[in-house]
């Protein structure tokens, strides 16, 4: 096990509880990262919440599924819980103390303080967004230079059913651009701006409040990763000549080119999630809601993922890894945690949990398994397997990833409750079918 963060601690525990001897290589203690402050396993680097516990919320559902599989990280979070409404909020020291104690004193786990510089087989690499340089180099040598990114530049994603079809229109520029899943109308949804709407949008964008992260998190902007607000500051027309250029996109309602266009590109094959092309941003979340909802057609947009720009090492999983997130030429070298292109504490832990289960299965001569895409964990894995490698960006848990219900349910809350009920039923059945009883906690 390389890395004793959230994913690594969970994976090590799952393996040890299934009878395997595990060595965890964690470099903190001999070598720090720019964000961690202690040498404890599973340190939370920033906020102290695992988000909602309600299963009608995507993060709540993800946690409920992980509980069915016996997550030690969630067990520790319960021990460390502090009041936080419906969110699972923790005392960070009590939390990492509990994980550290439980994992490092396990009779089958040995904790070694050292920086790993190579990929172990069998083994799990879960070195997170701040993977050390030497190991990052080893990953690039093995997977190819293009396969490991050091920054993410994430554009927001909105749900299809929250986009106003009375305003947006479907078209590809000059009718030319094509992509998988594009219908005859074209690959993109286009939000047309009048001049006044564009001017008001630029004013709102340039005045909005942006997130200031740690110093190490200051990303050297290069083309393709420049925040949309930074482009807007460079000149009032910069966006109109960049990602918002209106040419070749005639608005069928007016018969003319709009003054500017914001484009949305389909993010998933089911067409439930649409990505605001070129809108990577450092705006704070409430500001993203306020400013991007002034885009014509997105007045009621439901954000499934917010934009961000971070320092973040992650593998282009759809281009480089197998369905269970192993090397293609060695199924026993798995990746887990944020390094696989999931985003967030809980998502990272979930991939650690499944990696531990799968290494255990393979060592026993059984094939690796992944839950169905009707579950949140299965849907995240499907994203990592099937997302377009050319536009791959890290992803958090959200309902847009999960297969639709067989019949349409209009009420959003009812729909989510039904999706959650189905997911938990299928996760239990999947667990039992593969005799994956949760670890004892
Ligand atoms: C500054 C910052 C703020 C964040 N804020 C949040 C937040 O508020 N909420 C949220 O949900 N997510 C947040 N994230 C994302 C967060 O890092 C992940 O969700 C989570 O920590 C990922 O878990 P992980 O196990 O993949 O990586 P980590 O928890 O980072 O664990 C990786 C471990 O690997 C070790 N390591 C690295 N390289 C080596 C090596 N070569 N040899 C041995 N050990 C090594 C590291 O020391 C670390 O302990 C943040 C990330 C950063 C960088």
Tab-separated table of C-alpha atoms and ligand atoms in Angstrom:
chain	number	residue	atom	x	y	z
A	1	UNK	CA	0.000	0.000	0.000
A	2	UNK	CA	1.565	3.282	-1.089
A	3	UNK	CA	0.082	6.257	0.754
A	4	UNK	CA	-1.622	6.304	4.145
A	5	UNK	CA	-4.259	8.919	3.382
A	6	UNK	CA	-7.989	8.321	3.295
A	7	UNK	CA	-7.981	5.806	0.444
A	8	UNK	CA	-4.794	4.054	1.580
A	9	UNK	CA	-5.967	3.604	5.178
A	10	UNK	CA	-9.303	2.188	4.036
A	11	UNK	CA	-7.684	-0.168	1.508
A	12	UNK	CA	-5.099	-1.415	4.010
A	13	UNK	CA	-7.815	-2.142	6.572
A	14	UNK	CA	-9.982	-4.003	4.045
A	15	UNK	CA	-7.043	-6.175	3.011
A	16	UNK	CA	-5.910	-6.887	6.559
A	17	UNK	CA	-9.429	-7.787	7.673
A	18	UNK	CA	-9.545	-10.293	4.830
A	19	UNK	CA	-6.484	-11.996	6.184
A	20	UNK	CA	-3.645	-10.404	4.211
A	21	UNK	CA	-0.380	-9.030	5.575
A	22	UNK	CA	-0.158	-5.378	4.519
A	23	UNK	CA	2.752	-2.950	4.470
A	24	UNK	CA	1.690	0.702	4.300
A	25	UNK	CA	4.367	3.039	2.967
A	26	UNK	CA	3.574	6.578	4.115
A	27	UNK	CA	6.135	9.295	3.562
A	28	UNK	CA	4.853	11.826	6.107
A	29	UNK	CA	7.099	11.659	9.127
A	30	UNK	CA	10.169	11.660	6.894
A	31	UNK	CA	8.869	13.844	4.088
A	32	UNK	CA	5.896	16.206	4.215
A	33	UNK	CA	3.445	17.449	1.610
A	34	UNK	CA	2.559	21.114	1.049
A	35	UNK	CA	-0.889	20.639	2.663
A	36	UNK	CA	-0.670	17.999	5.422
A	37	UNK	CA	0.298	19.173	8.907
A	38	UNK	CA	0.694	15.920	10.874
A	39	UNK	CA	2.173	12.478	10.343
A	40	UNK	CA	-1.112	10.692	11.160
A	41	UNK	CA	-2.871	8.389	8.758
A	42	UNK	CA	-5.991	9.810	7.047
A	43	UNK	CA	-5.370	13.449	7.859
A	44	UNK	CA	-8.095	15.749	6.513
A	45	UNK	CA	-6.209	18.466	4.676
A	46	UNK	CA	-8.957	21.051	4.574
A	47	UNK	CA	-12.626	21.043	5.588
A	48	UNK	CA	-13.760	18.760	8.424
A	49	UNK	CA	-16.905	17.400	6.801
A	50	UNK	CA	-17.823	14.296	4.850
A	51	UNK	CA	-20.945	16.155	3.697
A	52	UNK	CA	-24.567	15.043	3.886
A	53	UNK	CA	-25.804	11.857	5.532
A	54	UNK	CA	-29.178	11.944	3.765
A	55	UNK	CA	-29.467	9.275	1.119
A	56	UNK	CA	-31.443	11.608	-1.148
A	57	UNK	CA	-28.131	13.515	-1.417
A	58	UNK	CA	-25.414	11.969	-3.615
A	59	UNK	CA	-22.788	12.113	-0.854
A	60	UNK	CA	-25.215	10.639	1.654
A	61	UNK	CA	-25.985	7.763	-0.685
A	62	UNK	CA	-22.286	7.129	-1.315
A	63	UNK	CA	-21.669	6.854	2.416
A	64	UNK	CA	-24.668	4.555	2.923
A	65	UNK	CA	-23.254	2.228	0.250
A	66	UNK	CA	-19.826	2.296	1.896
A	67	UNK	CA	-21.367	1.398	5.230
A	68	UNK	CA	-22.864	-1.701	3.614
A	69	UNK	CA	-19.294	-2.713	2.761
A	70	UNK	CA	-17.897	-1.938	6.227
A	71	UNK	CA	-15.828	1.247	5.807
A	72	UNK	CA	-13.343	1.834	8.628
A	73	UNK	CA	-12.975	5.513	7.649
A	74	UNK	CA	-16.708	6.073	8.181
A	75	UNK	CA	-16.513	4.141	11.447
A	76	UNK	CA	-13.823	6.618	12.591
A	77	UNK	CA	-15.886	9.557	11.342
A	78	UNK	CA	-18.781	8.362	13.515
A	79	UNK	CA	-16.461	8.213	16.546
A	80	UNK	CA	-15.311	11.776	15.845
A	81	UNK	CA	-18.681	13.285	14.922
A	82	UNK	CA	-19.461	16.826	16.073
A	83	UNK	CA	-22.773	18.678	15.547
A	84	UNK	CA	-23.153	19.604	11.905
A	85	UNK	CA	-26.838	19.241	11.108
A	86	UNK	CA	-27.419	16.516	8.551
A	87	UNK	CA	-23.740	16.564	7.539
A	88	UNK	CA	-21.195	14.099	8.882
A	89	UNK	CA	-18.870	16.680	10.396
A	90	UNK	CA	-15.924	15.554	12.510
A	91	UNK	CA	-13.289	16.710	14.954
A	92	UNK	CA	-10.347	16.280	12.596
A	93	UNK	CA	-7.858	15.271	15.303
A	94	UNK	CA	-10.171	12.712	16.875
A	95	UNK	CA	-10.966	11.401	13.382
A	96	UNK	CA	-7.421	10.880	12.117
A	97	UNK	CA	-6.401	9.698	15.596
A	98	UNK	CA	-9.083	6.979	15.405
A	99	UNK	CA	-8.084	5.850	11.901
A	100	UNK	CA	-4.406	5.941	12.844
A	101	UNK	CA	-4.924	3.881	15.979
A	102	UNK	CA	-7.201	1.313	14.362
A	103	UNK	CA	-5.104	0.814	11.214
A	104	UNK	CA	-1.575	1.101	12.586
A	105	UNK	CA	-2.219	-1.295	15.495
A	106	UNK	CA	-3.876	-3.920	13.308
A	107	UNK	CA	-1.886	-7.142	13.803
A	108	UNK	CA	-1.552	-7.657	10.037
A	109	UNK	CA	-0.611	-4.069	9.107
A	110	UNK	CA	2.924	-2.679	9.235
A	111	UNK	CA	3.385	1.072	8.823
A	112	UNK	CA	6.672	2.095	7.206
A	113	UNK	CA	7.654	5.742	7.043
A	114	UNK	CA	9.285	6.199	3.671
A	115	UNK	CA	8.743	7.753	0.277
A	116	UNK	CA	7.948	5.089	-2.309
A	117	UNK	CA	9.502	5.730	-5.689
A	118	UNK	CA	8.167	2.741	-7.596
A	119	UNK	CA	4.909	0.880	-8.213
A	120	UNK	CA	4.569	-2.321	-6.164
A	121	UNK	CA	2.984	-5.537	-7.445
A	122	UNK	CA	0.764	-6.656	-5.905
A	123	UNK	CA	-0.037	-3.243	-4.521
A	124	UNK	CA	-2.252	-0.194	-4.409
A	125	UNK	CA	-1.062	3.320	-5.180
A	126	UNK	CA	-3.097	5.913	-3.280
A	127	UNK	CA	-0.755	8.859	-2.990
A	128	UNK	CA	-3.396	11.499	-3.590
A	129	UNK	CA	-3.435	14.959	-5.137
A	130	UNK	CA	0.042	15.738	-3.770
A	131	UNK	CA	1.839	12.600	-4.930
A	132	UNK	CA	5.585	13.085	-4.467
A	133	UNK	CA	7.628	14.020	-7.520
A	134	UNK	CA	9.680	10.822	-7.616
A	135	UNK	CA	6.602	8.596	-7.590
A	136	UNK	CA	4.812	10.817	-10.112
A	137	UNK	CA	7.798	10.312	-12.390
A	138	UNK	CA	7.541	6.527	-11.938
A	139	UNK	CA	3.820	6.646	-12.799
A	140	UNK	CA	4.537	8.666	-15.927
A	141	UNK	CA	7.266	6.237	-16.960
A	142	UNK	CA	4.795	3.368	-16.627
A	143	UNK	CA	1.652	4.975	-18.087
A	144	UNK	CA	3.068	7.555	-20.487
A	145	UNK	CA	3.752	11.241	-19.966
A	146	UNK	CA	0.268	12.363	-21.001
A	147	UNK	CA	-1.431	10.089	-18.496
A	148	UNK	CA	-0.682	12.007	-15.305
A	149	UNK	CA	-1.907	15.567	-14.850
A	150	UNK	CA	-0.534	17.878	-12.146
A	151	UNK	CA	-3.375	20.386	-12.138
A	152	UNK	CA	-7.083	20.180	-12.645
A	153	UNK	CA	-8.976	22.942	-14.402
A	154	UNK	CA	-12.562	21.970	-13.835
A	155	UNK	CA	-15.565	23.562	-15.502
A	156	UNK	CA	-19.008	23.341	-13.853
A	157	UNK	CA	-21.473	20.652	-14.882
A	158	UNK	CA	-25.226	21.209	-14.822
A	159	UNK	CA	-28.057	18.711	-15.074
A	160	UNK	CA	-29.821	18.419	-18.428
A	161	UNK	CA	-33.290	18.716	-16.991
A	162	UNK	CA	-32.444	22.076	-15.375
A	163	UNK	CA	-31.520	23.720	-18.724
A	164	UNK	CA	-34.236	25.872	-20.308
A	165	UNK	CA	-35.058	24.460	-23.761
A	166	UNK	CA	-37.096	27.542	-24.589
A	167	UNK	CA	-33.795	29.487	-24.752
A	168	UNK	CA	-30.915	27.139	-25.578
A	169	UNK	CA	-30.583	25.497	-28.976
A	170	UNK	CA	-28.714	22.450	-30.129
A	171	UNK	CA	-26.052	22.864	-32.826
A	172	UNK	CA	-22.431	22.278	-33.716
A	173	UNK	CA	-20.308	25.135	-35.010
A	174	UNK	CA	-20.835	25.317	-38.785
A	175	UNK	CA	-22.687	22.020	-38.355
A	176	UNK	CA	-19.276	20.363	-38.401
A	177	UNK	CA	-18.143	19.258	-34.971
A	178	UNK	CA	-19.164	15.742	-34.115
A	179	UNK	CA	-18.825	13.554	-31.091
A	180	UNK	CA	-20.162	10.275	-29.755
A	181	UNK	CA	-23.746	10.642	-28.648
A	182	UNK	CA	-24.370	13.828	-30.656
A	183	UNK	CA	-27.874	13.778	-32.057
A	184	UNK	CA	-28.691	15.116	-35.508
A	185	UNK	CA	-29.070	18.621	-34.133
A	186	UNK	CA	-25.390	18.764	-33.157
A	187	UNK	CA	-23.143	18.012	-30.254
A	188	UNK	CA	-23.580	21.171	-28.197
A	189	UNK	CA	-26.268	23.038	-26.335
A	190	UNK	CA	-25.860	26.749	-27.024
A	191	UNK	CA	-26.877	29.608	-24.743
A	192	UNK	CA	-27.292	32.765	-26.877
A	193	UNK	CA	-26.487	36.212	-25.396
A	194	UNK	CA	-27.708	39.599	-26.563
A	195	UNK	CA	-25.197	42.430	-26.286
A	196	UNK	CA	-26.781	43.700	-23.043
A	197	UNK	CA	-26.815	40.237	-21.521
A	198	UNK	CA	-23.154	39.731	-22.432
A	199	UNK	CA	-22.079	43.084	-20.977
A	200	UNK	CA	-23.959	42.362	-17.744
A	201	UNK	CA	-22.392	38.890	-17.592
A	202	UNK	CA	-18.861	40.287	-17.998
A	203	UNK	CA	-19.528	42.846	-15.242
A	204	UNK	CA	-20.780	40.126	-12.889
A	205	UNK	CA	-17.937	37.761	-13.750
A	206	UNK	CA	-15.116	40.255	-13.275
A	207	UNK	CA	-16.522	41.561	-9.981
A	208	UNK	CA	-17.237	38.132	-8.447
A	209	UNK	CA	-15.381	36.850	-5.420
A	210	UNK	CA	-12.787	34.197	-6.075
A	211	UNK	CA	-11.273	31.488	-3.952
A	212	UNK	CA	-7.768	32.021	-2.603
A	213	UNK	CA	-6.172	28.703	-1.752
A	214	UNK	CA	-2.842	27.765	-0.252
A	215	UNK	CA	0.199	29.372	-1.797
A	216	UNK	CA	1.323	26.069	-3.338
A	217	UNK	CA	-2.065	25.857	-4.969
A	218	UNK	CA	-1.392	28.900	-7.155
A	219	UNK	CA	-1.561	27.295	-10.560
A	220	UNK	CA	0.626	28.759	-13.296
A	221	UNK	CA	-2.123	29.476	-15.818
A	222	UNK	CA	-1.569	28.307	-19.328
A	223	UNK	CA	-3.912	28.253	-22.290
A	224	UNK	CA	-6.624	25.703	-21.799
A	225	UNK	CA	-6.611	26.129	-18.023
A	226	UNK	CA	-7.054	29.900	-17.690
A	227	UNK	CA	-9.957	30.717	-15.352
A	228	UNK	CA	-12.899	32.198	-17.224
A	229	UNK	CA	-12.919	35.224	-14.889
A	230	UNK	CA	-9.230	35.855	-15.652
A	231	UNK	CA	-9.961	35.775	-19.399
A	232	UNK	CA	-12.802	38.244	-18.861
A	233	UNK	CA	-10.445	40.596	-16.994
A	234	UNK	CA	-8.044	40.662	-19.933
A	235	UNK	CA	-10.562	42.546	-22.056
A	236	UNK	CA	-14.310	42.845	-22.455
A	237	UNK	CA	-14.245	40.983	-25.760
A	238	UNK	CA	-11.703	38.308	-24.862
A	239	UNK	CA	-14.394	35.717	-24.139
A	240	UNK	CA	-16.327	36.663	-27.282
A	241	UNK	CA	-13.239	35.770	-29.276
A	242	UNK	CA	-12.511	32.726	-27.118
A	243	UNK	CA	-14.839	30.139	-25.575
A	244	UNK	CA	-17.905	32.351	-26.079
A	245	UNK	CA	-17.397	33.080	-29.756
A	246	UNK	CA	-20.754	33.127	-31.529
A	247	UNK	CA	-19.649	32.388	-35.107
A	248	UNK	CA	-21.059	29.439	-37.008
A	249	UNK	CA	-23.902	28.978	-34.551
A	250	UNK	CA	-27.057	30.496	-35.994
A	251	UNK	CA	-29.842	30.809	-33.435
A	252	UNK	CA	-32.808	29.075	-35.121
A	253	UNK	CA	-35.242	31.366	-33.296
A	254	UNK	CA	-33.790	34.621	-34.638
A	255	UNK	CA	-32.083	33.289	-37.779
A	256	UNK	CA	-28.954	35.291	-36.772
A	257	UNK	CA	-25.680	34.692	-34.954
A	258	UNK	CA	-25.993	35.739	-31.298
A	259	UNK	CA	-23.679	38.402	-29.809
A	260	UNK	CA	-21.966	35.693	-27.757
A	261	UNK	CA	-22.621	32.018	-26.993
A	262	UNK	CA	-21.886	29.833	-23.995
A	263	UNK	CA	-21.651	26.180	-25.026
A	264	UNK	CA	-22.448	23.051	-23.069
A	265	UNK	CA	-20.965	19.706	-24.034
A	266	UNK	CA	-22.427	16.345	-23.047
A	267	UNK	CA	-20.423	14.812	-20.218
A	268	UNK	CA	-21.975	11.352	-19.980
A	269	UNK	CA	-23.436	8.955	-22.525
A	270	UNK	CA	-26.869	9.168	-20.932
A	271	UNK	CA	-26.883	12.926	-21.623
A	272	UNK	CA	-27.802	13.800	-18.029
A	273	UNK	CA	-24.727	15.951	-17.347
A	274	UNK	CA	-23.597	18.945	-19.417
A	275	UNK	CA	-20.249	20.697	-19.055
A	276	UNK	CA	-19.871	24.463	-19.541
A	277	UNK	CA	-17.071	24.427	-22.110
A	278	UNK	CA	-14.111	26.646	-21.209
A	279	UNK	CA	-15.635	27.824	-17.923
A	280	UNK	CA	-12.955	26.502	-15.560
A	281	UNK	CA	-13.041	28.879	-12.644
A	282	UNK	CA	-11.792	29.816	-9.208
A	283	UNK	CA	-14.989	31.615	-8.220
A	284	UNK	CA	-16.452	30.690	-4.851
A	285	UNK	CA	-19.378	28.283	-5.062
A	286	UNK	CA	-22.168	30.789	-4.239
A	287	UNK	CA	-20.629	33.130	-6.816
A	288	UNK	CA	-20.624	30.389	-9.460
A	289	UNK	CA	-24.329	29.868	-8.819
A	290	UNK	CA	-25.069	33.592	-8.947
A	291	UNK	CA	-22.978	34.483	-11.995
A	292	UNK	CA	-23.481	31.384	-14.169
A	293	UNK	CA	-27.231	31.484	-13.619
A	294	UNK	CA	-27.231	34.800	-15.499
A	295	UNK	CA	-26.320	32.815	-18.640
A	296	UNK	CA	-29.452	32.699	-20.826
A	297	UNK	CA	-31.052	29.273	-20.429
A	298	UNK	CA	-29.250	28.477	-17.164
A	299	UNK	CA	-31.423	30.613	-14.867
A	300	UNK	CA	-32.507	27.506	-12.931
A	301	UNK	CA	-29.366	25.458	-13.474
A	302	UNK	CA	-28.746	22.641	-11.044
A	303	UNK	CA	-25.000	22.302	-10.555
A	304	UNK	CA	-23.860	18.680	-10.367
A	305	UNK	CA	-20.212	19.725	-10.086
A	306	UNK	CA	-18.720	23.150	-9.477
A	307	UNK	CA	-15.717	24.518	-11.273
A	308	UNK	CA	-12.282	24.659	-9.641
A	309	UNK	CA	-8.604	24.906	-10.393
A	310	UNK	CA	-6.208	23.100	-8.074
A	311	UNK	CA	-2.889	21.534	-7.855
A	312	UNK	CA	-3.930	17.909	-8.245
A	313	UNK	CA	-2.088	14.859	-9.525
A	314	UNK	CA	-4.480	12.504	-11.269
A	315	UNK	CA	-4.270	9.739	-13.798
A	316	UNK	CA	-6.302	9.861	-17.003
A	317	UNK	CA	-8.116	6.705	-15.921
A	318	UNK	CA	-10.309	6.154	-19.017
A	319	UNK	CA	-7.178	6.338	-21.207
A	320	UNK	CA	-4.842	4.307	-19.019
A	321	UNK	CA	-6.467	2.001	-16.469
A	322	UNK	CA	-8.761	-1.036	-16.421
A	323	UNK	CA	-12.334	-1.153	-15.106
A	324	UNK	CA	-11.077	-1.973	-11.591
A	325	UNK	CA	-8.465	0.805	-11.896
A	326	UNK	CA	-5.352	-1.308	-12.363
A	327	UNK	CA	-2.503	-1.039	-14.830
A	328	UNK	CA	-3.507	-2.626	-18.114
A	329	UNK	CA	-0.430	-4.834	-18.134
A	330	UNK	CA	-0.650	-5.814	-14.456
A	331	UNK	CA	-4.111	-6.282	-12.891
A	332	UNK	CA	-2.522	-6.497	-9.437
A	333	UNK	CA	-1.217	-2.907	-9.477
A	334	UNK	CA	-4.238	-0.798	-8.591
A	335	UNK	CA	-4.765	2.924	-8.155
A	336	UNK	CA	-7.106	4.367	-5.552
A	337	UNK	CA	-8.136	7.715	-4.100
A	338	UNK	CA	-8.013	11.106	-5.691
A	339	UNK	CA	-5.195	9.944	-7.974
A	340	UNK	CA	-7.776	7.993	-10.022
A	341	UNK	CA	-9.734	11.130	-10.954
A	342	UNK	CA	-12.388	11.078	-8.255
A	343	UNK	CA	-12.704	14.237	-6.220
A	344	UNK	CA	-13.335	14.492	-2.481
A	345	UNK	CA	-12.769	12.729	0.843
A	346	UNK	CA	-15.645	10.258	0.563
A	347	UNK	CA	-15.166	9.446	-3.125
A	348	UNK	CA	-11.453	8.825	-2.515
A	349	UNK	CA	-12.178	6.556	0.428
A	350	UNK	CA	-14.739	4.583	-1.601
A	351	UNK	CA	-12.165	3.720	-4.251
A	352	UNK	CA	-9.753	2.623	-1.498
A	353	UNK	CA	-12.436	0.349	-0.113
A	354	UNK	CA	-13.064	-1.323	-3.453
A	355	UNK	CA	-9.342	-1.548	-4.250
A	356	UNK	CA	-8.767	-3.430	-0.979
A	357	UNK	CA	-11.618	-5.814	-1.751
A	358	UNK	CA	-10.369	-6.429	-5.282
A	359	UNK	CA	-6.730	-7.062	-4.412
A	360	UNK	CA	-7.941	-9.525	-1.800
A	361	UNK	CA	-10.152	-11.275	-4.360
A	362	UNK	CA	-7.411	-11.485	-6.970
A	363	UNK	CA	-4.894	-12.877	-4.463
A	364	UNK	CA	-7.497	-15.589	-3.779
A	365	UNK	CA	-7.750	-16.322	-7.526
A	366	UNK	CA	-11.104	-14.573	-8.018
A	367	UNK	CA	-11.810	-11.884	-10.630
A	368	UNK	CA	-12.101	-8.218	-9.588
A	369	UNK	CA	-15.626	-6.831	-9.268
A	370	UNK	CA	-17.253	-3.411	-9.632
A	371	UNK	CA	-20.802	-2.594	-8.428
A	372	UNK	CA	-23.496	-1.814	-11.041
A	373	UNK	CA	-23.916	1.769	-12.343
A	374	UNK	CA	-27.244	2.060	-10.534
A	375	UNK	CA	-25.160	2.494	-7.363
A	376	UNK	CA	-23.138	5.645	-6.650
A	377	UNK	CA	-19.859	3.727	-6.344
A	378	UNK	CA	-20.565	1.796	-9.548
A	379	UNK	CA	-21.526	5.005	-11.353
A	380	UNK	CA	-18.267	6.707	-10.315
A	381	UNK	CA	-16.299	3.711	-11.595
A	382	UNK	CA	-18.220	3.819	-14.863
A	383	UNK	CA	-17.281	7.483	-15.239
A	384	UNK	CA	-13.603	6.639	-14.679
A	385	UNK	CA	-13.873	3.903	-17.298
A	386	UNK	CA	-16.020	5.579	-19.966
A	387	UNK	CA	-15.462	9.346	-19.761
A	388	UNK	CA	-13.967	10.902	-22.881
A	389	UNK	CA	-10.179	10.690	-22.330
A	390	UNK	CA	-9.681	13.869	-24.393
A	391	UNK	CA	-11.710	15.940	-21.910
A	392	UNK	CA	-11.205	13.945	-18.728
A	393	UNK	CA	-11.650	15.983	-15.536
A	394	UNK	CA	-11.964	14.760	-11.934
A	395	UNK	CA	-15.482	13.994	-10.707
A	396	UNK	CA	-17.405	14.046	-7.437
A	397	UNK	CA	-20.426	11.919	-6.511
A	398	UNK	CA	-23.657	13.202	-8.065
A	399	UNK	CA	-26.941	11.792	-9.304
A	400	UNK	CA	-26.214	12.680	-12.932
A	401	UNK	CA	-23.739	9.760	-12.976
A	402	UNK	CA	-26.305	7.141	-11.990
A	403	UNK	CA	-28.539	5.250	-14.454
A	404	UNK	CA	-32.012	6.769	-14.810
A	405	UNK	CA	-35.088	5.143	-13.277
A	406	UNK	CA	-37.100	3.081	-15.768
A	407	UNK	CA	-39.964	5.572	-15.551
A	408	UNK	CA	-39.782	9.353	-15.407
A	409	UNK	CA	-40.364	10.896	-11.958
A	410	UNK	CA	-40.965	14.638	-12.039
A	411	UNK	CA	-40.451	15.559	-8.402
A	412	UNK	CA	-36.691	15.868	-7.859
A	413	UNK	CA	-36.722	14.801	-4.219
A	414	UNK	CA	-38.955	11.797	-4.861
A	415	UNK	CA	-36.773	10.826	-7.805
A	416	UNK	CA	-33.636	10.908	-5.654
A	417	UNK	CA	-35.277	8.918	-2.911
A	418	UNK	CA	-36.217	6.256	-5.447
A	419	UNK	CA	-32.722	6.273	-6.969
A	420	UNK	CA	-31.266	5.863	-3.471
A	421	UNK	CA	-33.618	3.035	-2.558
A	422	UNK	CA	-32.748	1.202	-5.752
A	423	UNK	CA	-29.011	1.818	-5.243
A	424	UNK	CA	-28.965	0.482	-1.689
A	425	UNK	CA	-31.001	-2.580	-2.677
A	426	UNK	CA	-28.642	-3.310	-5.561
A	427	UNK	CA	-25.539	-2.702	-3.472
A	428	UNK	CA	-26.736	-5.193	-0.837
A	429	UNK	CA	-27.560	-7.756	-3.528
A	430	UNK	CA	-24.188	-7.199	-5.235
A	431	UNK	CA	-22.333	-7.555	-1.930
A	432	UNK	CA	-24.153	-10.782	-1.092
A	433	UNK	CA	-23.715	-12.214	-4.592
A	434	UNK	CA	-19.939	-11.800	-4.220
A	435	UNK	CA	-19.919	-12.787	-0.539
A	436	UNK	CA	-18.296	-9.492	0.431
A	437	UNK	CA	-19.489	-9.232	3.995
A	438	UNK	CA	-18.293	-5.959	5.499
A	439	UNK	CA	-15.290	-5.949	7.813
A	440	UNK	CA	-16.037	-6.208	11.551
A	441	UNK	CA	-16.143	-2.803	13.209
B	1	LIG	C1	-5.260	21.737	-0.330
B	1	LIG	C2	-6.323	20.712	-0.521
B	1	LIG	C3	-7.564	20.905	0.035
B	1	LIG	C4	-8.582	19.953	-0.119
B	1	LIG	N1	-9.787	20.142	0.467
B	1	LIG	C5	-10.736	19.182	0.407
B	1	LIG	C6	-11.975	19.326	1.105
B	1	LIG	O1	-12.195	20.304	1.785
B	1	LIG	N2	-12.910	18.345	0.983
B	1	LIG	C7	-12.679	17.244	0.231
B	1	LIG	O2	-13.571	16.383	0.187
B	1	LIG	N3	-11.526	17.085	-0.439
B	1	LIG	C8	-10.541	18.033	-0.368
B	1	LIG	N4	-9.349	17.875	-1.039
B	1	LIG	C9	-9.136	16.715	-1.815
B	1	LIG	C10	-8.512	15.711	-0.832
B	1	LIG	O3	-7.128	15.782	-0.862
B	1	LIG	C11	-8.931	14.380	-1.151
B	1	LIG	O4	-10.318	14.322	-1.202
B	1	LIG	C12	-8.450	13.277	-0.204
B	1	LIG	O5	-7.519	13.655	0.747
B	1	LIG	C13	-7.855	12.298	-1.111
B	1	LIG	O6	-7.576	11.149	-0.412
B	1	LIG	P1	-6.363	10.272	-0.928
B	1	LIG	O7	-6.260	9.138	0.010
B	1	LIG	O8	-6.491	10.005	-2.353
B	1	LIG	O9	-5.094	11.243	-0.754
B	1	LIG	P2	-4.449	11.806	0.587
B	1	LIG	O10	-5.432	11.833	1.687
B	1	LIG	O11	-3.746	13.059	0.219
B	1	LIG	O12	-3.373	10.703	0.942
B	1	LIG	C14	-2.248	10.464	0.143
B	1	LIG	C15	-1.113	10.061	1.046
B	1	LIG	O13	-0.029	9.603	0.264
B	1	LIG	C16	1.184	10.094	0.827
B	1	LIG	N5	2.208	10.093	-0.237
B	1	LIG	C17	2.307	10.879	-1.335
B	1	LIG	N6	3.345	10.477	-2.101
B	1	LIG	C18	3.924	9.418	-1.463
B	1	LIG	C19	5.024	8.567	-1.746
B	1	LIG	N7	5.762	8.713	-2.862
B	1	LIG	N8	5.330	7.564	-0.873
B	1	LIG	C20	4.595	7.379	0.271
B	1	LIG	N9	3.551	8.177	0.593
B	1	LIG	C21	3.200	9.161	-0.273
B	1	LIG	C22	0.802	11.456	1.347
B	1	LIG	O14	1.693	11.860	2.378
B	1	LIG	C23	-0.606	11.221	1.882
B	1	LIG	O15	-0.611	10.837	3.235
B	1	LIG	C24	-8.326	18.798	-0.890
B	1	LIG	C25	-7.065	18.617	-1.480
B	1	LIG	C26	-6.078	19.555	-1.298
B	1	LIG	C27	-4.733	19.322	-1.913
